[in-house]
PDB file of C-alpha atoms in Angstrom:
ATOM      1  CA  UNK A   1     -31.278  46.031 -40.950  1.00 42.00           C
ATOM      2  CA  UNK A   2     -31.877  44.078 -38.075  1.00 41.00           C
ATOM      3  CA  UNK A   3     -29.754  40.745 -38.357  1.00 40.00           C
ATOM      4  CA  UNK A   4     -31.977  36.938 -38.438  1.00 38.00           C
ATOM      5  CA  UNK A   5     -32.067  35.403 -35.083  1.00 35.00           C
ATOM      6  CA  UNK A   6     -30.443  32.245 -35.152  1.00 41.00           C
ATOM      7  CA  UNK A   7     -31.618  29.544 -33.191  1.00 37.00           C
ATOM      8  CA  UNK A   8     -29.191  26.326 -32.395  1.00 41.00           C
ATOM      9  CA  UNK A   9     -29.781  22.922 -31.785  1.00 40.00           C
ATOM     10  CA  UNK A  10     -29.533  22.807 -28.465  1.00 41.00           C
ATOM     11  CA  UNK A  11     -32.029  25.779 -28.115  1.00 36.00           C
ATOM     12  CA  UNK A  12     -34.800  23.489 -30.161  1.00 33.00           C
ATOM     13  CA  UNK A  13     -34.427  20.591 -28.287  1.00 37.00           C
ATOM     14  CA  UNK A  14     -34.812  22.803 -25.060  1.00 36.00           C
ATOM     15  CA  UNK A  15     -38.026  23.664 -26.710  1.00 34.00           C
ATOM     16  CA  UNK A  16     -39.215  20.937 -27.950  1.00 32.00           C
ATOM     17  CA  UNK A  17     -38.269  19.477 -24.454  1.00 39.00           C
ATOM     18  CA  UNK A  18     -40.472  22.069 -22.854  1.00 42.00           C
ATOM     19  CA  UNK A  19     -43.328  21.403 -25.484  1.00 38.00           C
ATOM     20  CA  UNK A  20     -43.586  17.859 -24.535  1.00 36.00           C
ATOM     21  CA  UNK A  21     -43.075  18.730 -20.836  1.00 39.00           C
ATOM     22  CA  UNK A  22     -46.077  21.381 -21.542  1.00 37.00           C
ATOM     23  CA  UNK A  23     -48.298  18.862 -22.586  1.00 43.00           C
ATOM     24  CA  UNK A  24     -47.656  16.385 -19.634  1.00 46.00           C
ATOM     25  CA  UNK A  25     -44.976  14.180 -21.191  1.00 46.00           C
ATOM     26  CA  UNK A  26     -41.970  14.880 -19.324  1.00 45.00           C
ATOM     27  CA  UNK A  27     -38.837  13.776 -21.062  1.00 43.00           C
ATOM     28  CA  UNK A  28     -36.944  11.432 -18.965  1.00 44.00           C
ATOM     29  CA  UNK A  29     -33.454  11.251 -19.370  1.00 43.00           C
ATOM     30  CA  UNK A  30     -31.818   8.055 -19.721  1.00 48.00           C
ATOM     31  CA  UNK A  31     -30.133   7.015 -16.623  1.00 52.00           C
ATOM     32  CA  UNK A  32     -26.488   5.802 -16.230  1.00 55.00           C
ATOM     33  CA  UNK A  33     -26.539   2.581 -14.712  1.00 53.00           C
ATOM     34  CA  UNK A  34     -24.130   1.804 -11.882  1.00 52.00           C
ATOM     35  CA  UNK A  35     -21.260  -0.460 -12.296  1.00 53.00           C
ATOM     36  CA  UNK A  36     -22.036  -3.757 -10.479  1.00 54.00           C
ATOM     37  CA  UNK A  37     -18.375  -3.627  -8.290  1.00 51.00           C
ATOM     38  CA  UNK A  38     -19.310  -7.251  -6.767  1.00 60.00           C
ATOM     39  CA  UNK A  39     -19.587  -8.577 -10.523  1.00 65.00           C
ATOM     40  CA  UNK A  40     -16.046  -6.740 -11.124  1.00 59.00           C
ATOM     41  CA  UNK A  41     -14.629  -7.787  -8.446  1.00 61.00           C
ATOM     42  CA  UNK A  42     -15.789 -11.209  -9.465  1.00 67.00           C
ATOM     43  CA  UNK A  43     -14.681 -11.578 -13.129  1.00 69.00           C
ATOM     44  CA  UNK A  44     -10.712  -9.801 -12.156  1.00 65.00           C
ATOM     45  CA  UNK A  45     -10.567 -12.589  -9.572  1.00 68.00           C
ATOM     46  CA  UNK A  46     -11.598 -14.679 -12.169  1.00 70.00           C
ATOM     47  CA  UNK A  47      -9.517 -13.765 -14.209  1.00 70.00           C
ATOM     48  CA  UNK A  48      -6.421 -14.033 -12.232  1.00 70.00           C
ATOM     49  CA  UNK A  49      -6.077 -17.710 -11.753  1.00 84.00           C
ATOM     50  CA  UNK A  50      -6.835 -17.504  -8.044  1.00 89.00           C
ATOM     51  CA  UNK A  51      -9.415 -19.563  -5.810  1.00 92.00           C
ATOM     52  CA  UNK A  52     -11.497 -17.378  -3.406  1.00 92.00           C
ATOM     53  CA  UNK A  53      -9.306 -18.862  -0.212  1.00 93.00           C
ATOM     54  CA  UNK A  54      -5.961 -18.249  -2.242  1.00 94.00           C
ATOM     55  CA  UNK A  55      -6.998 -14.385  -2.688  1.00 93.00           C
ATOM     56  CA  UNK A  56      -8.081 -14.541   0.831  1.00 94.00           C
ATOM     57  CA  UNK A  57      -4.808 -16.121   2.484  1.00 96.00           C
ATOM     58  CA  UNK A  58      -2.515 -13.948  -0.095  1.00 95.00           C
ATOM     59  CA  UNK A  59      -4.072 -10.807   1.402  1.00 94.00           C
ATOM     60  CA  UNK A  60      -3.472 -11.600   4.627  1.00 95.00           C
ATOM     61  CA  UNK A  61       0.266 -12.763   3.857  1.00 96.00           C
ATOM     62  CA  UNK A  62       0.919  -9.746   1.986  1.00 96.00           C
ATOM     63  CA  UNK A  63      -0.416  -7.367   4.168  1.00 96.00           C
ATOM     64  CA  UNK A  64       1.747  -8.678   7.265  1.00 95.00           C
ATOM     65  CA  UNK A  65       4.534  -7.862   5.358  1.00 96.00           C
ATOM     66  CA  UNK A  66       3.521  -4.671   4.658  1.00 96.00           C
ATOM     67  CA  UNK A  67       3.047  -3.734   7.899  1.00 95.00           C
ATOM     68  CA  UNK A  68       6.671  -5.311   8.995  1.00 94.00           C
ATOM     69  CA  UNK A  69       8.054  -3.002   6.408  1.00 94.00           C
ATOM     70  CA  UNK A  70       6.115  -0.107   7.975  1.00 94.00           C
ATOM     71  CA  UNK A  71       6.897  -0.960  11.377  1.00 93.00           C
ATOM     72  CA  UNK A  72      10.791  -1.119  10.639  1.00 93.00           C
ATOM     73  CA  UNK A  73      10.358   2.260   9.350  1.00 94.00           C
ATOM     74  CA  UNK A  74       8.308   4.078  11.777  1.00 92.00           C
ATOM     75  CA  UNK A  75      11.366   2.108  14.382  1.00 91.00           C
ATOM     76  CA  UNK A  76      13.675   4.509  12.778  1.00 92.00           C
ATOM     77  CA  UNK A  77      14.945   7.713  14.437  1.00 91.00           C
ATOM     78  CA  UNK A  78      13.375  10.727  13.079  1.00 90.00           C
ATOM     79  CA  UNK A  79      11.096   8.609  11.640  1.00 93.00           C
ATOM     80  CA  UNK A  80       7.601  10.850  12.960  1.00 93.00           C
ATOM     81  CA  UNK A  81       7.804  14.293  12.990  1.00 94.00           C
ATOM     82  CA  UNK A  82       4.351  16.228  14.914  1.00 96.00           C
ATOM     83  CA  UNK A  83       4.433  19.439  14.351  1.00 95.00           C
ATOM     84  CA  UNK A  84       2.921  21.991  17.240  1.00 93.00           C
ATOM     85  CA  UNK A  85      -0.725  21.365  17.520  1.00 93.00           C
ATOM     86  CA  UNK A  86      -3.037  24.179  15.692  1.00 91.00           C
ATOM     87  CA  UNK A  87      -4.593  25.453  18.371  1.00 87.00           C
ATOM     88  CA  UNK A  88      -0.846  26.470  20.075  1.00 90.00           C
ATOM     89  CA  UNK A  89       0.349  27.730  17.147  1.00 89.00           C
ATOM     90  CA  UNK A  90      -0.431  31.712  18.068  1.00 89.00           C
ATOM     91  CA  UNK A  91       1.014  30.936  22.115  1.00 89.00           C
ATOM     92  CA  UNK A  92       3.920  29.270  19.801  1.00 90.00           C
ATOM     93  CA  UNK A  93       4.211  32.390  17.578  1.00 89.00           C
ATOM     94  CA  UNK A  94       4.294  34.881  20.588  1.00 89.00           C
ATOM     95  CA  UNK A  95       7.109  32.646  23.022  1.00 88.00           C
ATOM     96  CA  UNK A  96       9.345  32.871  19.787  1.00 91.00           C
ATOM     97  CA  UNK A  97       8.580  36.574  19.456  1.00 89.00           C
ATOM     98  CA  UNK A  98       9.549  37.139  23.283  1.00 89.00           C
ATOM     99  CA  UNK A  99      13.024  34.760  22.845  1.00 90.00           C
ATOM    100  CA  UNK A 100      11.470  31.830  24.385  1.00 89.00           C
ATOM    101  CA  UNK A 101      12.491  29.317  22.453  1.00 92.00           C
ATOM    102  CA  UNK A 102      13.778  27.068  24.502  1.00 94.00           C
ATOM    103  CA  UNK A 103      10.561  26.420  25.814  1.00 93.00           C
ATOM    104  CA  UNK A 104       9.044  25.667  22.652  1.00 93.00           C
ATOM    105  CA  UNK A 105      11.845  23.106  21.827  1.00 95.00           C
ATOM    106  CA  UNK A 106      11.167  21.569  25.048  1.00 96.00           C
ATOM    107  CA  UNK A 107       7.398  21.099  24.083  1.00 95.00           C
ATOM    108  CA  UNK A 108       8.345  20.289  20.859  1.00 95.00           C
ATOM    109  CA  UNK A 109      10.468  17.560  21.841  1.00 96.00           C
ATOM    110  CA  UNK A 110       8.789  16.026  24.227  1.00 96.00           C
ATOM    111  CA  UNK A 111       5.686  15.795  22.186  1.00 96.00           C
ATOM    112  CA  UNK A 112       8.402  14.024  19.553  1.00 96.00           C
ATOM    113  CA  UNK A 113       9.477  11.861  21.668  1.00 96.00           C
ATOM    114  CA  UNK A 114       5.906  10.640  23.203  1.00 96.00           C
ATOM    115  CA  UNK A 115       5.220   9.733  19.288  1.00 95.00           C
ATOM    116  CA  UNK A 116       8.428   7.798  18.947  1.00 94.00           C
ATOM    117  CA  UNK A 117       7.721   5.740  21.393  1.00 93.00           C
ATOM    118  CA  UNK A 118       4.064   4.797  20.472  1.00 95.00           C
ATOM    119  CA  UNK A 119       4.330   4.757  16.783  1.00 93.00           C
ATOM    120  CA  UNK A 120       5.898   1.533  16.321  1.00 91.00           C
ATOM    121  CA  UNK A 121       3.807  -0.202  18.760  1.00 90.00           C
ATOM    122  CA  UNK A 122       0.840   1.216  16.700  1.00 92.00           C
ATOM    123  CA  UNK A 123       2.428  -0.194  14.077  1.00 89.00           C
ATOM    124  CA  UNK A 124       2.833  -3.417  15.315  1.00 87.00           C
ATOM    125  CA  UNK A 125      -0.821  -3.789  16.539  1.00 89.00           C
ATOM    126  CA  UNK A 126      -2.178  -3.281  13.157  1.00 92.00           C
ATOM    127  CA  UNK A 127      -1.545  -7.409  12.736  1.00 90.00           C
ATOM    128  CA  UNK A 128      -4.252  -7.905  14.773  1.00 89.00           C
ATOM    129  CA  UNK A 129      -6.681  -6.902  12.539  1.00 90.00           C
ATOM    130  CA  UNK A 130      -5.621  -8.831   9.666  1.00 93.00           C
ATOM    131  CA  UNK A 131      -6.770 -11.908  10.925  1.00 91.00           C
ATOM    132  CA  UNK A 132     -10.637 -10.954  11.077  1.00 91.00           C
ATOM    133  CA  UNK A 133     -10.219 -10.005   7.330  1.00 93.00           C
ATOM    134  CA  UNK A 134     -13.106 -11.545   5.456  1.00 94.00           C
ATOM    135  CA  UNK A 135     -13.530 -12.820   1.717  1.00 93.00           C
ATOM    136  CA  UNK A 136     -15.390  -9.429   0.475  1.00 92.00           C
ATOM    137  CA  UNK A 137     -12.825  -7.650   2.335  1.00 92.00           C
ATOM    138  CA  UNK A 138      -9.807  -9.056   0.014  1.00 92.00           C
ATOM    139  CA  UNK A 139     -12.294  -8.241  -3.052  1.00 91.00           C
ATOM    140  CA  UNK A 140     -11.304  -4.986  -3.021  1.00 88.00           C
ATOM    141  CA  UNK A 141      -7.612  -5.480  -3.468  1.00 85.00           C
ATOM    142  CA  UNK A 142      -8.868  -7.074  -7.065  1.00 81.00           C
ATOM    143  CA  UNK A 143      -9.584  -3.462  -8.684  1.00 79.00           C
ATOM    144  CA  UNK A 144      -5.463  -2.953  -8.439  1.00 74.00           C
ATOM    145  CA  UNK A 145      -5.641   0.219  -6.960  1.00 85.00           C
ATOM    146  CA  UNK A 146      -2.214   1.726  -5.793  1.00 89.00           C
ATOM    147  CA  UNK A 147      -3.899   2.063  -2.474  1.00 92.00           C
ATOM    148  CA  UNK A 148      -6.393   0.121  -1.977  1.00 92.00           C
ATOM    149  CA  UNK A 149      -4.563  -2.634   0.763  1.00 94.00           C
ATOM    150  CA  UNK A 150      -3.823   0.630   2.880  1.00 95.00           C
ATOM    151  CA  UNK A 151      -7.448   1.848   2.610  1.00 94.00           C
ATOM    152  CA  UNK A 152      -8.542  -1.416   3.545  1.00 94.00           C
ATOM    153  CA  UNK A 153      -6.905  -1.778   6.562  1.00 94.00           C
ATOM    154  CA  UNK A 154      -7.039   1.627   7.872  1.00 94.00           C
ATOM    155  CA  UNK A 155     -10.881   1.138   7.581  1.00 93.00           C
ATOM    156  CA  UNK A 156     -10.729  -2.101   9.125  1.00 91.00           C
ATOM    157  CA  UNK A 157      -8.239  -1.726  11.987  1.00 93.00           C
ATOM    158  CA  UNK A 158      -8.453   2.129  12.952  1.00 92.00           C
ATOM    159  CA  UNK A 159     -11.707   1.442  15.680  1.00 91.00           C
ATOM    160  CA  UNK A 160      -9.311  -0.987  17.201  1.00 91.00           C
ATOM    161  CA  UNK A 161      -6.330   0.810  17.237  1.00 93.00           C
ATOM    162  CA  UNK A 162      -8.235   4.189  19.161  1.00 92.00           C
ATOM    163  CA  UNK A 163      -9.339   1.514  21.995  1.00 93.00           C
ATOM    164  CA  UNK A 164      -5.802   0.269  22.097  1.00 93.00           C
ATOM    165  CA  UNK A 165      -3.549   3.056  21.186  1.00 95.00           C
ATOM    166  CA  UNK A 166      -5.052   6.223  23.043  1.00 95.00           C
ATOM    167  CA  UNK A 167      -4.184   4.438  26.483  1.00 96.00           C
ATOM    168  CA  UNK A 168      -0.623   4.471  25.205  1.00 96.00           C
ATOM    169  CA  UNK A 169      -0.756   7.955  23.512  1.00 97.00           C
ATOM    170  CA  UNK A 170      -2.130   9.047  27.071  1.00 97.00           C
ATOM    171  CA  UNK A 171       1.270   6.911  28.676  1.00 97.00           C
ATOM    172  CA  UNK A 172       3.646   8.511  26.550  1.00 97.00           C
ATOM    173  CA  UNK A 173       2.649  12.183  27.171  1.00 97.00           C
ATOM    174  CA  UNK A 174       2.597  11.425  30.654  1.00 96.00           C
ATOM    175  CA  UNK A 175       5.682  10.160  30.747  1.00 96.00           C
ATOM    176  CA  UNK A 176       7.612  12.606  28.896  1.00 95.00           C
ATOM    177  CA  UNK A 177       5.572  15.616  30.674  1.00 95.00           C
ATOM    178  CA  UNK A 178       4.269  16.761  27.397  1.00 95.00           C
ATOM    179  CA  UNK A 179       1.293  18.685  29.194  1.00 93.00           C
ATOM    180  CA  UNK A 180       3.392  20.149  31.441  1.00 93.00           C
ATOM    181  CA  UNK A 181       5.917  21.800  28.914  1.00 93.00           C
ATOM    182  CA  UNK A 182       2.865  23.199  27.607  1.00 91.00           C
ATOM    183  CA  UNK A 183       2.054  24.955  30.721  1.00 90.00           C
ATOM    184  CA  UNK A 184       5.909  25.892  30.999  1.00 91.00           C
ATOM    185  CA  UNK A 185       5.702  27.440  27.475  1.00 89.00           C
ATOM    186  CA  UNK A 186       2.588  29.292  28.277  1.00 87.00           C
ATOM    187  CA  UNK A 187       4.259  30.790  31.770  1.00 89.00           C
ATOM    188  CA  UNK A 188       6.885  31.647  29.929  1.00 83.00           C
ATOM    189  CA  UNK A 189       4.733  33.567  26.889  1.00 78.00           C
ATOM    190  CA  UNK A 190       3.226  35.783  29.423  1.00 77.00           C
ATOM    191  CA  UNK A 191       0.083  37.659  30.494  1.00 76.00           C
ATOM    192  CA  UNK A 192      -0.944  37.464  27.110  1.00 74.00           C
ATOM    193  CA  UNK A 193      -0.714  33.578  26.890  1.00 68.00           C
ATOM    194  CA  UNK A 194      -3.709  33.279  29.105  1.00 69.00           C
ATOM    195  CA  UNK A 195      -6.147  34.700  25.928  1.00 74.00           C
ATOM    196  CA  UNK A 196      -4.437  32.169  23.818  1.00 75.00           C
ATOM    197  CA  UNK A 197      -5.638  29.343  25.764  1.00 73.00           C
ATOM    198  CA  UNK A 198      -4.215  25.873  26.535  1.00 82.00           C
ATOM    199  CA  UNK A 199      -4.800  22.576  25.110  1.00 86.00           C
ATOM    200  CA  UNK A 200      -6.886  20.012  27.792  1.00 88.00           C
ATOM    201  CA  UNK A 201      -4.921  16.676  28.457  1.00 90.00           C
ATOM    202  CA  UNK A 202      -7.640  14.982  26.320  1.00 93.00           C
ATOM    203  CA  UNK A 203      -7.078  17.384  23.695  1.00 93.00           C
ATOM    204  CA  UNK A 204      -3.304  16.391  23.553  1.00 95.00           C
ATOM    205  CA  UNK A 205      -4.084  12.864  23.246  1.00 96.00           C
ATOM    206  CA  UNK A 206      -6.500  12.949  20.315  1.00 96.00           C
ATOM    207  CA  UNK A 207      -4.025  15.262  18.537  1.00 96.00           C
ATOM    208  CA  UNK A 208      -1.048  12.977  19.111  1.00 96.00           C
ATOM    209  CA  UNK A 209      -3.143   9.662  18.378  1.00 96.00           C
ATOM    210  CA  UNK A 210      -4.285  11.272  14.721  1.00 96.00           C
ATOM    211  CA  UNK A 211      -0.326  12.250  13.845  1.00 96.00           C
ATOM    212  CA  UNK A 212       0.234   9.047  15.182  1.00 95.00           C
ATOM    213  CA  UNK A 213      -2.112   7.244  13.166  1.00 95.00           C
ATOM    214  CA  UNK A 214      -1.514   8.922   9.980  1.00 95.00           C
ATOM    215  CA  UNK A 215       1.933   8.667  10.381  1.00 94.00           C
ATOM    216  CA  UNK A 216       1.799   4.918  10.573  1.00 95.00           C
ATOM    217  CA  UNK A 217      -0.464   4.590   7.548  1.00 96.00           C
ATOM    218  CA  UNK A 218       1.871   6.635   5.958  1.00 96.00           C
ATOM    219  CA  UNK A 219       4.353   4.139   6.441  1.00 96.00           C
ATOM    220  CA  UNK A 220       2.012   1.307   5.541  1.00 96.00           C
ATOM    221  CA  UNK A 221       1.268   3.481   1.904  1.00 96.00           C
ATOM    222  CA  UNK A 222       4.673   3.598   1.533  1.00 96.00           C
ATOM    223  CA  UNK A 223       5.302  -0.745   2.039  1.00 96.00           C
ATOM    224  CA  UNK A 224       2.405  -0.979  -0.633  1.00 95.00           C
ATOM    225  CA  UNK A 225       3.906   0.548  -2.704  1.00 95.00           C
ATOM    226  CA  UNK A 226       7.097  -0.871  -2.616  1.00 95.00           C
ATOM    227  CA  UNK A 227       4.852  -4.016  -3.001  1.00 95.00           C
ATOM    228  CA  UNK A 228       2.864  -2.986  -5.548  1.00 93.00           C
ATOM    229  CA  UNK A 229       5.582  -2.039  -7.727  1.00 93.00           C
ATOM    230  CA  UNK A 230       7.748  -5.355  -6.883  1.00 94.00           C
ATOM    231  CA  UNK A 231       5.328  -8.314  -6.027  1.00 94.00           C
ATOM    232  CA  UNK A 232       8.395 -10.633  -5.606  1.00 93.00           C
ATOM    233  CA  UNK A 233       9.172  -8.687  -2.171  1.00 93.00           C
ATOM    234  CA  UNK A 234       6.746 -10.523  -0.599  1.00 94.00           C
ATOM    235  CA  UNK A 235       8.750 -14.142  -1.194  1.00 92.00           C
ATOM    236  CA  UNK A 236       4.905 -15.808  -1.523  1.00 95.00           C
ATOM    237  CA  UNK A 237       3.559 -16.436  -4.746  1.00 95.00           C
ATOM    238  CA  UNK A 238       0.203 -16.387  -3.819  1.00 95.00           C
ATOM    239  CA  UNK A 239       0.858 -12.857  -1.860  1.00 95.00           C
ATOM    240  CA  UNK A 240       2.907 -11.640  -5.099  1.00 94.00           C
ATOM    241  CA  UNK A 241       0.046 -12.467  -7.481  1.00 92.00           C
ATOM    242  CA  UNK A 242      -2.852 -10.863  -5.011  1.00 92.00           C
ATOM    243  CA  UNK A 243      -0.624  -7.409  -5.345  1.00 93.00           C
ATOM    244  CA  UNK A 244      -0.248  -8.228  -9.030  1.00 89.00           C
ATOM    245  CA  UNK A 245      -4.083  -7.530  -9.496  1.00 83.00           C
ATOM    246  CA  UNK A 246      -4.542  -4.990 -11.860  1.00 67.00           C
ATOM    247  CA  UNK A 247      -0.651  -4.172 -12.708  1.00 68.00           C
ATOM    248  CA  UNK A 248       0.233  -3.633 -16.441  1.00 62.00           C
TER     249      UNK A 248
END
């Protein structure tokens, strides 16, 4: 005996659906509205106690300190570690397979020590670009997101930073012959180095500037955090309360 079909709910409100649709009534499906983030932003600074300058001028405040605490890191030896770019890392696999190691230490190092000695001034320029900070700008920090000070002013200062850093990025390779261990490592990889190819000069530079530049953000995360989870760090009570937004 054949067994009773059963039909659900959700299988007669397809139909029923299609019925309607049929008979040139679509259903229309009640749409979520989106949160007004300008009216939320609005009522937490409300909330807070603060005046649209104070929020404004406790950003600012608090973010320079951030960024001293970031730059007294990144000042620190050992304190930015680039790896070998990608595109080296099969001429990198085959020197250490033929006992050339040395040579990739020497590449290694040199592209080290090119970052050490821009990081901190990348760091340090990153003040510049608190300044032109506007009002809607220091809205965000009102959600009290863990990160939302470093996404700020990575969004705000990284245009900047690429017309001011690269030059340096393109100093510091030059300086320490970064390019030029390259070619050393590939001479010394052999014949089969040439199929593995060579990053360009410009290449070089864009790699270091991004390891650069997420290194130093790194560091910034890091000060907002510290921040974040003690507000009295920042010896301002306007800055403390700004990085109080949000904490429970």
């Amino acid at each position: 005996m054949n067994s009773p079909l059963r039909v659900g709910a959700s299988t007669l409100l397809f139909v029923f659906a299609g019925a309607l649709s049929f008979a040139g009534e679509p259903v229309k499906s009640a749409a979520t509205p989106a949160p007004d983030l300008a009216a939320m932003a609005a009522s937490a600074l409300k909330a807070s106690g603060l005046t649209a300058s104070q929020l404004l001028a406790g950003t600012k405040t608090g973010l320079g300190a951030i960024i001293d605490l970031a730059t007294a890191e990144v000042a620190k030896p050992g304190a930015v570690a680039v790896p070998t770019p990608p595109a080296m890392s099969k001429l990198e696999s085959l020197a250490k397979k033929l006992n050339q190691t040395a040579a990739v230490d020497a590449f290694s190092a040199s592209l080290n020590a090119a970052a050490a000695s821009v990081t901190p001034q990348t760091a340090a320029a990153l003040k510049d670009s608190v300044g032109g900070l506007t009002l809607d700008d220091a809205m965000t920090l009102t959600s009290g997101a863990p990160d939302s000070a470093t996404r700020l002013l990575r969004k705000a200062a990284e245009p900047a930073l690429r017309a001011k850093v690269l030059p340096l990025v393109a100093q510091a390779l030059a300086a320490n012959g970064t390019a030029a261990k390259a070619k050393e490592l590939a001479a010394k990889a052999g014949p089969m180095a040439g199929m593995l190819g060579l990053p360009s000069a410009t290449d070089l530079e864009n790699y270091l500037f991004s390891q650069v530049l997420d290194a130093t953000f790194g560091y910034v995360a890091k000060g907002e955090a510290l921040v974040r989870a003690n507000p009295a760090l920042l010896k301002n009570a306007i800055a403390s309360k700004v990085f109080s937004l949000g904490k429970k």
